[in-house]
Coordinates of C-alpha atoms in Angstrom, one line a residue:
Chain A
M214 CA 23.3 -23.4 0.7
S215 CA 22.8 -22.4 3.6
N216 CA 23.8 -24.4 6.6
N217 CA 22.4 -22.1 10.1
Y218 CA 17.9 -22.1 8.7
F219 CA 14.7 -22.2 10.2
E220 CA 12.0 -24.4 9.1
I221 CA 8.3 -23.5 9.6
L222 CA 6.4 -26.2 11.3
R223 CA 3.6 -23.8 11.5
A224 CA 2.8 -20.7 9.5
G225 CA 1.2 -19.0 11.1
I226 CA -1.8 -16.7 9.6
N227 CA 0.0 -14.0 8.0
T228 CA 3.6 -14.4 8.4
T229 CA 6.0 -12.4 6.2
F230 CA 9.7 -10.1 6.1
Q231 CA 9.0 -7.0 6.3
D232 CA 11.8 -4.5 6.2
K233 CA 11.5 -0.3 6.6
G234 CA 9.7 -0.2 3.0
R235 CA 9.5 1.2 -0.4
N236 CA 10.1 4.9 -1.5
N237 CA 9.3 7.0 -4.3
L238 CA 7.2 3.7 -6.4
Y239 CA 3.2 5.4 -5.6
H240 CA 3.5 6.8 -9.1
I241 CA 4.2 3.3 -10.7
G242 CA 1.1 1.9 -8.2
I243 CA 3.8 0.5 -6.0
P244 CA 2.8 1.3 -2.1
F245 CA 5.0 1.7 1.1
S246 CA 5.0 -1.6 2.5
G247 CA 7.5 -2.0 5.5
A248 CA 6.9 -3.2 9.0
M249 CA 3.5 -1.6 10.2
D250 CA 4.7 -1.1 13.8
N251 CA 7.6 0.3 12.9
R252 CA 8.9 0.8 16.5
N253 CA 8.6 -2.3 17.8
Y254 CA 10.3 -3.5 13.9
L255 CA 13.2 -1.1 15.3
L256 CA 13.1 -2.0 18.6
A257 CA 13.2 -5.7 17.4
N258 CA 16.6 -4.7 15.5
K259 CA 18.2 -3.7 18.2
L260 CA 17.7 -6.1 20.3
V261 CA 19.6 -8.5 18.8
G262 CA 22.2 -6.1 17.8
N263 CA 22.0 -5.7 14.7
K264 CA 21.9 -2.8 12.1
L265 CA 18.3 -1.1 12.5
D266 CA 17.3 -1.4 9.2
L267 CA 18.0 -4.9 8.5
P268 CA 14.9 -7.4 7.6
V269 CA 12.8 -9.0 10.7
I270 CA 9.8 -11.4 10.6
E271 CA 6.4 -10.1 10.9
F272 CA 3.0 -12.3 12.1
A273 CA -0.1 -11.3 12.8
Y274 CA -2.4 -12.9 15.1
Q275 CA -1.1 -16.4 15.4
G276 CA 2.4 -16.7 14.9
P277 CA 4.6 -18.8 13.3
L278 CA 6.2 -22.2 15.1
L279 CA 10.1 -22.5 14.1
K280 CA 12.8 -25.5 14.0
Y281 CA 16.1 -23.7 14.7
N282 CA 18.8 -25.8 12.7
G283 CA 21.9 -24.6 12.8
D284 CA 24.8 -22.5 15.0
K285 CA 24.2 -20.2 18.1
I286 CA 22.2 -17.4 17.3
N287 CA 20.5 -14.7 19.5
I288 CA 16.7 -13.7 19.1
A289 CA 14.2 -11.3 19.7
I290 CA 10.1 -10.9 19.5
T291 CA 9.2 -7.5 20.1
G292 CA 5.0 -6.1 20.1
D293 CA 2.6 -7.9 23.1
V294 CA 3.2 -11.6 22.3
I295 CA 3.0 -14.6 24.0
F296 CA 5.4 -17.2 23.0
E297 CA 7.3 -20.4 24.3
L298 CA 11.2 -21.1 23.7
K299 CA 11.4 -25.4 23.4
K300 CA 14.6 -26.3 24.2
K301 CA 15.7 -30.3 24.8
D302 CA 14.1 -30.9 27.7
N303 CA 12.6 -28.3 29.1
K304 CA 10.0 -25.2 27.8
I305 CA 10.7 -21.3 28.8
Q306 CA 8.1 -18.5 28.6
G307 CA 9.0 -16.0 26.8
N308 CA 9.5 -12.4 27.7
C309 CA 8.8 -9.6 24.7
Y310 CA 11.9 -6.9 24.7
E311 CA 14.9 -10.0 26.1
S312 CA 17.2 -11.7 23.7
Y313 CA 17.4 -16.0 24.0
Q314 CA 19.8 -17.7 23.1
L315 CA 18.9 -20.8 20.2
E316 CA 21.0 -23.0 19.8
N317 CA 20.5 -26.3 17.1
G318 CA 17.2 -27.9 17.7
D319 CA 16.0 -25.7 19.3
E320 CA 12.5 -24.6 18.6
I321 CA 10.5 -20.8 19.0
D322 CA 6.3 -21.2 18.9
I323 CA 4.6 -18.4 18.9
L324 CA 1.3 -18.4 20.4
S325 CA 0.0 -15.4 19.9
T326 CA -0.5 -11.5 20.0
N327 CA -2.1 -10.3 23.1
K328 CA -5.1 -8.2 22.3
S329 CA -3.3 -6.5 19.7
V330 CA -2.1 -7.3 16.0
Y331 CA 1.4 -7.8 15.2
G332 CA 4.8 -8.7 16.6
Y333 CA 8.4 -8.9 15.0
L334 CA 11.3 -12.0 15.3
S335 CA 14.5 -10.4 14.9
I336 CA 17.5 -12.7 14.6
S337 CA 21.4 -11.5 15.4
G338 CA 22.4 -12.3 11.9
E339 CA 20.5 -11.8 8.5
Y340 CA 17.8 -13.1 6.7
N341 CA 18.8 -14.5 3.1
V342 CA 16.6 -12.5 1.4
K343 CA 16.0 -11.1 -2.0
L344 CA 15.5 -6.8 -2.5
Q345 CA 12.9 -5.8 -4.7
W346 CA 13.6 -1.9 -5.3
G347 CA 16.0 -2.2 -2.6
S348 CA 13.4 -3.7 -0.1
C349 CA 12.8 -7.5 1.2
S350 CA 9.0 -6.3 1.9
I351 CA 6.8 -8.4 1.6
N352 CA 3.5 -6.9 -0.4
T353 CA 0.9 -10.4 -1.2
K354 CA -1.3 -8.7 -3.3
A355 CA 1.2 -7.6 -5.9
N356 CA 3.0 -10.7 -5.3
I357 CA 6.2 -8.1 -4.7
G358 CA 9.2 -8.4 -2.3
S359 CA 11.3 -12.3 -1.2
N360 CA 9.8 -15.1 -0.8
N361 CA 8.3 -14.5 -4.5
G362 CA 5.9 -11.7 -2.3
K363 CA 4.0 -14.1 -1.0
K364 CA 3.4 -15.5 2.9
F365 CA 5.6 -17.9 4.3
D366 CA 3.8 -21.5 4.3
N367 CA 4.3 -24.6 6.3
G368 CA 7.7 -26.6 5.7
Q369 CA 9.3 -24.2 3.9
K370 CA 12.8 -23.3 4.9
I371 CA 14.0 -19.9 6.2
N372 CA 18.1 -19.4 5.6
I373 CA 20.0 -17.3 7.4
S374 CA 23.5 -16.0 5.7
K375 CA 24.7 -14.4 8.2
I376 CA 25.4 -14.9 12.4
N377 CA 26.9 -12.2 14.2
L378 CA 29.7 -13.2 15.9
N379 CA 28.3 -10.6 18.9
Q380 CA 26.0 -12.1 21.2
E381 CA 25.2 -10.3 24.0
K382 CA 22.2 -10.7 26.0
K383 CA 19.9 -7.4 25.5
K384 CA 17.2 -6.2 27.7
T385 CA 14.5 -3.5 27.8
N386 CA 11.3 -2.5 29.4
Y387 CA 8.7 -1.3 27.6
L388 CA 4.8 -2.1 27.0
N389 CA 2.9 -1.4 24.2
S390 CA 0.2 1.2 25.6
K391 CA -3.2 0.3 24.7
V392 CA -4.9 2.6 23.2
E393 CA -8.9 3.9 21.4
N394 CA -8.3 7.4 20.5
I395 CA -6.8 8.2 17.8
R396 CA -6.2 11.3 16.2
V397 CA -6.8 12.5 13.2
I398 CA -6.5 15.8 10.9
K399 CA -9.4 16.4 9.2
G400 CA -9.3 15.1 5.3
T401 CA -10.0 16.9 1.9
N402 CA -13.0 15.7 2.2
F403 CA -14.1 16.7 5.0
D404 CA -17.4 19.1 3.7
Y405 CA -18.6 16.2 1.3
F406 CA -20.3 14.6 4.8
S407 CA -23.2 16.0 6.1
E408 CA -23.3 17.8 10.1
D409 CA -24.4 14.6 11.8
G410 CA -22.3 12.5 9.4
K411 CA -18.9 14.4 11.1
K412 CA -20.8 14.3 14.8
I413 CA -20.7 10.5 14.7
F414 CA -17.1 10.7 13.5
F415 CA -15.6 12.5 16.0
E416 CA -18.0 11.7 18.7
K417 CA -18.6 7.6 18.4
E418 CA -17.2 4.9 19.0
F419 CA -16.0 2.4 15.8
I420 CA -15.6 -1.3 15.9
V421 CA -12.6 -2.8 14.5
S422 CA -13.7 -4.8 11.7
K423 CA -12.1 -9.1 11.1
L424 CA -11.7 -7.9 7.1
S425 CA -9.2 -6.0 8.4
D426 CA -5.2 -6.8 6.7
R427 CA -2.4 -5.0 6.4
M428 CA -4.0 -3.2 2.9
G429 CA -6.8 -1.7 5.4
M430 CA -8.4 -1.6 8.8
R431 CA -12.4 -2.0 8.0
L432 CA -14.9 -0.4 10.7
E433 CA -18.0 -1.0 11.5
G434 CA -21.1 1.1 13.7
P435 CA -22.7 4.4 13.1
K436 CA -22.9 5.1 9.8
I437 CA -21.6 8.4 8.2
E438 CA -23.5 10.0 5.4
N439 CA -22.5 11.1 2.8
I440 CA -24.2 14.4 0.9
V441 CA -21.9 15.5 -1.8
N442 CA -20.8 12.7 -3.4
T443 CA -20.1 9.3 -2.9
N444 CA -17.4 8.9 -5.8
I445 CA -15.0 11.8 -6.6
K446 CA -12.1 11.5 -9.2
S447 CA -9.7 8.8 -8.1
E448 CA -6.8 10.8 -6.7
G449 CA -3.7 9.5 -4.4
L450 CA -4.1 7.8 -1.1
L451 CA -1.5 7.3 1.9
K452 CA -1.2 4.8 4.9
G453 CA -3.6 6.9 7.3
V454 CA -6.0 8.3 5.3
I455 CA -9.8 7.2 6.3
Q456 CA -12.1 6.8 3.3
V457 CA -16.1 6.6 3.2
P458 CA -17.6 4.7 0.8
T459 CA -21.3 4.7 -0.3
D460 CA -22.3 2.3 2.5
G461 CA -20.7 4.7 5.3
N462 CA -18.9 2.4 7.3
P463 CA -14.8 4.1 7.0
I464 CA -11.9 2.2 6.1
I465 CA -8.3 3.4 7.0
M466 CA -5.8 2.7 4.0
L467 CA -3.0 1.0 5.9
S468 CA 0.9 0.0 4.9
D469 CA -0.2 -2.1 1.4
H470 CA -3.1 -0.1 0.2
G471 CA -4.0 0.6 -3.3
T472 CA -2.0 3.6 -4.4
I473 CA -5.0 5.3 -5.6
G474 CA -8.5 5.3 -4.6
G475 CA -12.3 7.2 -5.3
Y476 CA -13.7 7.5 -2.1
P477 CA -14.3 10.6 -0.2
K478 CA -11.7 11.3 2.9
I479 CA -13.0 12.5 5.5
G480 CA -9.8 12.2 7.7
V481 CA -6.2 11.0 8.1
V482 CA -4.8 9.9 11.2
I483 CA -1.8 11.3 12.9
S484 CA 2.4 9.8 11.9
A485 CA 2.2 9.7 15.6
D486 CA -0.7 7.5 16.0
Y487 CA -0.2 5.2 13.4
D488 CA 1.9 2.7 15.1
R489 CA -0.7 2.3 17.6
L490 CA -3.3 2.6 15.8
V491 CA -2.4 -0.7 13.5
Q492 CA -1.7 -2.7 16.7
I493 CA -5.8 -2.2 17.3
S494 CA -7.1 -5.8 17.3
P495 CA -11.0 -6.6 15.1
G496 CA -13.9 -6.7 18.0
S497 CA -11.8 -4.0 19.4
K498 CA -13.1 0.3 20.0
I499 CA -11.5 2.9 18.2
K500 CA -12.7 6.8 18.7
F501 CA -11.3 9.6 16.6
K502 CA -9.9 12.8 18.0
E503 CA -10.1 16.1 16.0
I504 CA -6.1 18.0 16.5
E505 CA -4.9 20.4 13.9
L506 CA -1.9 20.0 11.7
S507 CA 1.2 22.0 14.0
D508 CA 0.0 19.6 17.6
A509 CA 0.4 16.6 15.2
E510 CA 3.6 17.8 14.1
T511 CA 5.0 18.2 17.7
L512 CA 3.2 15.1 18.7
F513 CA 5.3 13.1 15.3
K514 CA 8.6 15.1 17.2
L515 CA 7.6 13.8 21.0
Y516 CA 6.9 9.8 19.5
E517 CA 10.6 10.2 17.1
M518 CA 12.4 11.1 20.4
E519 CA 10.6 9.3 22.4
T520 CA 11.3 6.1 19.8
Q521 CA 15.4 7.3 19.8
N522 CA 15.5 7.2 23.8
L523 CA 14.4 3.6 23.4
I524 CA 16.5 2.8 21.4
S525 CA 19.5 4.4 23.1
Q526 CA 18.8 2.5 26.1
I527 CA 19.3 -1.3 25.0
Chain B
M116 CA -1.3 24.9 -10.0
K117 CA -4.5 26.3 -7.8
N118 CA -3.5 25.6 -4.4
I119 CA -1.4 23.6 -2.7
S120 CA -3.4 22.2 0.8
N121 CA -2.5 19.4 3.8
L122 CA -3.4 15.7 3.4
G123 CA -2.3 14.6 6.7
D124 CA 0.5 15.7 8.8
A125 CA 3.3 14.6 5.8
A126 CA 2.0 15.2 2.7
L127 CA 0.9 18.1 0.0
Y128 CA -2.4 18.1 -1.6
C129 CA -1.9 19.7 -4.6
D130 CA -4.8 20.6 -7.0
F131 CA -5.0 21.7 -10.2
G132 CA -8.4 21.8 -11.4
I133 CA -12.0 19.8 -10.5
E134 CA -12.7 18.6 -14.4
V135 CA -10.5 15.5 -16.2
N136 CA -9.0 16.5 -19.2
K137 CA -6.1 16.3 -21.0
K138 CA -4.8 19.6 -20.4
I139 CA -5.2 19.5 -16.6
N140 CA -3.7 15.9 -16.9
S141 CA -0.9 17.6 -18.6
E142 CA 0.1 19.9 -15.8
V143 CA 0.1 17.6 -13.1
I144 CA 2.3 15.3 -15.5
K145 CA 5.1 17.9 -16.0
Y146 CA 4.6 19.4 -12.0
F147 CA 4.9 15.1 -11.3
K148 CA 8.6 15.1 -13.8
A149 CA 10.0 18.2 -13.0
I150 CA 9.6 17.8 -8.8
K151 CA 10.4 14.2 -9.0
E152 CA 13.7 15.5 -11.0
K153 CA 14.8 17.5 -9.0
N154 CA 15.2 15.4 -6.3
I155 CA 14.3 17.3 -3.5
Q156 CA 15.1 16.6 0.1
G157 CA 12.1 14.8 2.2
I158 CA 10.5 14.1 -0.6
N159 CA 9.4 10.3 0.0
N160 CA 6.5 9.9 -3.3
L161 CA 4.7 11.4 -5.8
T162 CA 1.1 10.4 -7.0
P163 CA 0.2 12.2 -9.8
S164 CA -3.8 11.4 -10.2
Y165 CA -6.5 12.8 -13.0
N166 CA -6.4 16.1 -11.5
K167 CA -4.3 16.0 -8.2
L168 CA -0.5 15.7 -7.1
I169 CA -0.1 14.5 -3.6
I170 CA 3.0 14.7 -2.3
S171 CA 4.4 12.8 0.8
Y172 CA 7.4 13.9 2.1
D173 CA 9.5 12.3 5.9
L174 CA 8.0 14.2 8.6
R175 CA 11.5 13.2 10.0
I176 CA 13.2 15.5 7.3
T177 CA 10.9 18.3 6.1
N178 CA 7.1 20.0 7.1
F179 CA 4.5 20.8 4.9
K180 CA 5.1 24.8 5.6
E181 CA 8.8 24.4 4.1
L182 CA 8.0 22.4 1.6
K183 CA 5.1 24.1 0.4
D184 CA 7.1 27.0 -0.1
K185 CA 9.8 25.1 -1.9
I186 CA 7.1 23.7 -4.4
E187 CA 5.7 27.3 -4.6
K188 CA 8.6 28.8 -5.7
L189 CA 9.8 25.8 -7.9
D190 CA 10.4 27.2 -11.8
I191 CA 8.4 24.3 -13.5
K192 CA 9.1 26.2 -16.9
K193 CA 12.4 25.2 -17.3
T194 CA 10.9 21.5 -17.7
E195 CA 12.5 20.1 -20.7
K196 CA 9.9 18.1 -22.9
V197 CA 9.5 14.5 -22.4
I198 CA 8.6 12.1 -25.2
N199 CA 6.1 9.7 -24.1
K200 CA 5.8 6.5 -25.8
K201 CA 2.8 5.5 -28.7
L202 CA 1.9 1.5 -27.8
E203 CA 0.1 -0.8 -29.6
I204 CA -1.6 -3.3 -27.0
P205 CA -3.1 -6.5 -28.2
V206 CA -6.9 -7.4 -27.1
C207 CA -8.6 -10.7 -27.5
C208 CA -12.3 -10.2 -26.9
D209 CA -13.4 -14.1 -27.1
D210 CA -16.3 -15.1 -25.1
S211 CA -14.2 -16.3 -22.6
F212 CA -12.6 -13.2 -21.5
S213 CA -15.1 -10.4 -22.5
L214 CA -17.1 -11.4 -19.0
D215 CA -18.9 -8.0 -19.1
I216 CA -20.4 -7.6 -22.8
E217 CA -23.8 -8.7 -22.4
R218 CA -24.0 -6.1 -19.5
V219 CA -22.3 -3.2 -21.3
K220 CA -24.3 -4.2 -24.6
K221 CA -27.7 -3.5 -22.2
K222 CA -26.7 -0.5 -20.6
L223 CA -25.4 1.5 -24.1
N224 CA -27.9 -0.1 -25.8
L225 CA -25.7 -1.5 -28.9
T226 CA -24.4 -4.2 -29.9
R227 CA -21.5 -5.8 -29.8
D228 CA -19.7 -5.0 -32.9
Q229 CA -20.8 -1.2 -32.3
I230 CA -18.9 -1.5 -29.0
L231 CA -15.9 -3.3 -30.3
G232 CA -15.9 -0.7 -32.9
N233 CA -15.9 2.0 -30.8
F234 CA -13.5 0.8 -28.8
F235 CA -10.6 0.0 -31.0
N236 CA -8.3 1.1 -33.5
K237 CA -8.1 5.0 -31.8
E238 CA -5.9 6.8 -29.1
Y239 CA -5.9 6.7 -25.8
F240 CA -4.3 9.1 -23.5
C241 CA -3.2 7.2 -19.8
Y242 CA -3.7 9.8 -17.2
M243 CA -2.4 7.5 -14.9
T244 CA -1.2 4.6 -12.9
G245 CA -1.9 3.0 -9.9
F246 CA -4.4 2.0 -7.7
I247 CA -2.6 -1.8 -8.3
A248 CA 1.2 -1.7 -10.0
G249 CA 1.3 -0.7 -13.0
M250 CA -3.0 -0.5 -13.7
P251 CA -2.7 2.2 -16.8
F252 CA -6.1 4.6 -16.7
L253 CA -6.8 5.4 -20.5
G254 CA -8.8 8.1 -21.9
D255 CA -11.0 9.0 -23.1
L256 CA -13.4 6.7 -24.5
D257 CA -16.8 8.2 -26.7
K258 CA -19.4 9.3 -25.4
N259 CA -22.0 6.7 -25.9
M260 CA -19.3 4.6 -24.8
R261 CA -19.6 5.1 -20.9
V262 CA -20.5 3.3 -18.2
Q263 CA -21.1 3.5 -14.7
R264 CA -18.9 0.1 -12.9
L265 CA -20.2 -3.2 -11.5
E266 CA -22.6 -2.4 -8.8
T267 CA -21.2 -5.4 -7.1
P268 CA -17.3 -5.7 -7.5
R269 CA -15.8 -8.8 -8.3
I270 CA -13.8 -10.4 -6.3
K271 CA -11.3 -12.0 -8.6
V272 CA -10.8 -10.0 -11.8
P273 CA -8.2 -11.8 -14.2
K274 CA -4.7 -10.9 -15.4
G275 CA -5.2 -9.5 -18.4
S276 CA -8.4 -7.9 -17.9
V277 CA -9.4 -4.8 -19.8
G278 CA -11.8 -2.7 -18.0
I279 CA -14.1 -0.2 -18.9
T280 CA -16.1 2.0 -16.8
E281 CA -16.8 5.9 -17.6
Q282 CA -14.7 7.9 -19.5
F283 CA -11.6 5.5 -19.0
A284 CA -10.4 2.4 -20.4
D285 CA -8.0 0.3 -18.2
I286 CA -6.0 -3.0 -17.9
Y287 CA -5.7 -5.2 -15.2
T288 CA -2.4 -5.5 -14.6
F289 CA -2.6 -8.7 -12.0
E290 CA -5.3 -10.9 -10.7
S291 CA -7.2 -8.4 -8.2
P292 CA -10.7 -7.6 -7.3
G293 CA -12.4 -5.0 -9.0
G294 CA -15.2 -3.2 -11.1
W295 CA -15.0 -2.2 -14.1
N296 CA -16.8 -4.0 -17.1
I297 CA -15.1 -6.2 -19.0
I298 CA -14.5 -6.5 -22.6
G299 CA -11.4 -8.4 -23.5
N300 CA -8.3 -9.3 -22.5
T301 CA -4.2 -8.9 -23.8
P302 CA -1.6 -10.9 -23.8
L303 CA 1.1 -8.4 -23.0
E304 CA 3.1 -8.1 -20.2
V305 CA 1.9 -4.6 -18.7
F306 CA 3.4 -4.7 -15.6
D307 CA 6.6 -6.7 -14.9
S308 CA 8.4 -6.5 -11.5
S309 CA 11.7 -7.8 -12.6
K310 CA 12.2 -4.4 -14.2
E311 CA 13.2 -2.5 -11.0
K312 CA 14.4 0.5 -13.7
D313 CA 10.8 0.3 -15.8
P314 CA 8.3 -2.2 -14.7
N315 CA 5.6 -0.6 -16.1
L316 CA 4.7 -0.4 -19.7
I317 CA 2.7 2.6 -20.3
N318 CA 3.3 5.7 -18.1
S319 CA 1.1 9.2 -17.6
G320 CA 1.5 10.7 -20.6
D321 CA 2.4 7.7 -23.6
T322 CA -0.5 6.8 -25.6
V323 CA -2.1 3.6 -26.4
I324 CA -4.1 2.3 -29.6
F325 CA -5.7 -1.3 -28.6
K326 CA -5.7 -3.8 -31.4
Q327 CA -7.8 -6.6 -31.6
I328 CA -6.6 -10.4 -32.4
T329 CA -8.1 -13.7 -32.2
L330 CA -8.0 -16.1 -30.1
E331 CA -5.7 -18.2 -32.0
E332 CA -3.4 -15.1 -31.8
Y333 CA -3.8 -14.3 -28.4
K334 CA -2.6 -18.1 -27.5
N335 CA 0.4 -18.5 -29.9
Y336 CA 1.7 -14.5 -28.8
N337 CA 3.6 -15.3 -26.0
E338 CA 5.2 -18.1 -28.3
Q339 CA 7.0 -16.2 -30.7

């Protein structure tokens, strides 16, 4: 048994292990999963001196309250997150993108994400996780991944199998930009929608519904009218695909999405905007902007360069 | 294959036609298996369905134009013929399992015996698996057996449920939301995530025959 562990005093709303996700399993019905906001996942690992693809704890909205038991360890939190560290007699307001050392008995209280959805907690070491298809990522719908595929619960222990010897303090400045505009490439069923429907999709604002989770983001607002057929023959889905079911309210597929579906696809969110998309919180506005494939490819190159740049600065 | 277009900036959308039939689907499966075998750099997922194949790729490694070229130049004919399995799936249609039998009777204007008589002891072809992990889409049901999905989907369909909709039957590999007409339940483990190499009992291209079992046989099934 491990002597270093977190005790979960409060689990939070949707607290899971995540990493880079699983590839090459769509054909048997298993989605990619993995950290929703990939850039913040990578930065979390870099801030504690880890290899970039190690498991981290992902939380949504309200995060966990954790009590640490064990040898000194560094932690870091990324995203736009409000948290406190409770050490013996004092309480510290924590800053994201800055590592902190925890000692036996210290507590981390992740109060909430600030007008965003996901945040990440990394440790300078490794969690004791079970890998399935090479990934620890917890998919709570299919019960796949570490922790028997379930989100963390109150009273559970999160065991740490290894602590790094090098625990240098690290810090960087990064501001998560809040966006409303999400860039989209037209989908394969774009012509299933009425001229008005197409106009509404690219010109009007939508509101992110409370019914959004790691599987999908549901939108509310003006209805998008379908003039051809509200059902197509079921076919493959990807994260970022925007389907419009019969009721005219778009649904964007996110990392734990069903692998096939039968609603017409009006558009696909470009890869460069995915991290920012998942951080748009329920109640917030979202607006789509049409973009061509070649521009989307260029924007992804820029996004990648920026990510690599941020990592190399830590 | 009819043509390849892009689905977003990180996937090829390969169109094999509009119809859903065994011939088109066999083409999809042939391409899927051939591409999988070739381990082309950058491809991170393949999703075969009735008449489409989606090839997703890592945009850091390749791009639409490059991968489209590669796929169009592939020599698919050289792929060896794959051996598909024939499977027998036990299904119990006790009232406690056949949640939608009354609805199906009404919609099809058939008796319970006629419905089950049409459903059992015939061969179904597995067109694809997915939606939820390991769920097989099996066809084709006889023309007089085709019914639309539920107007309001169930929030929880029990694990093992066998459902029908239009020309297809499916099996819920674990509890999940769903809108198919449930007529029975199988005690078989159709998806086993502990078997990483081969978690699916039924794969695209396999043939399935449903065999009716009694409630007693159902209860004893996993104790043998």
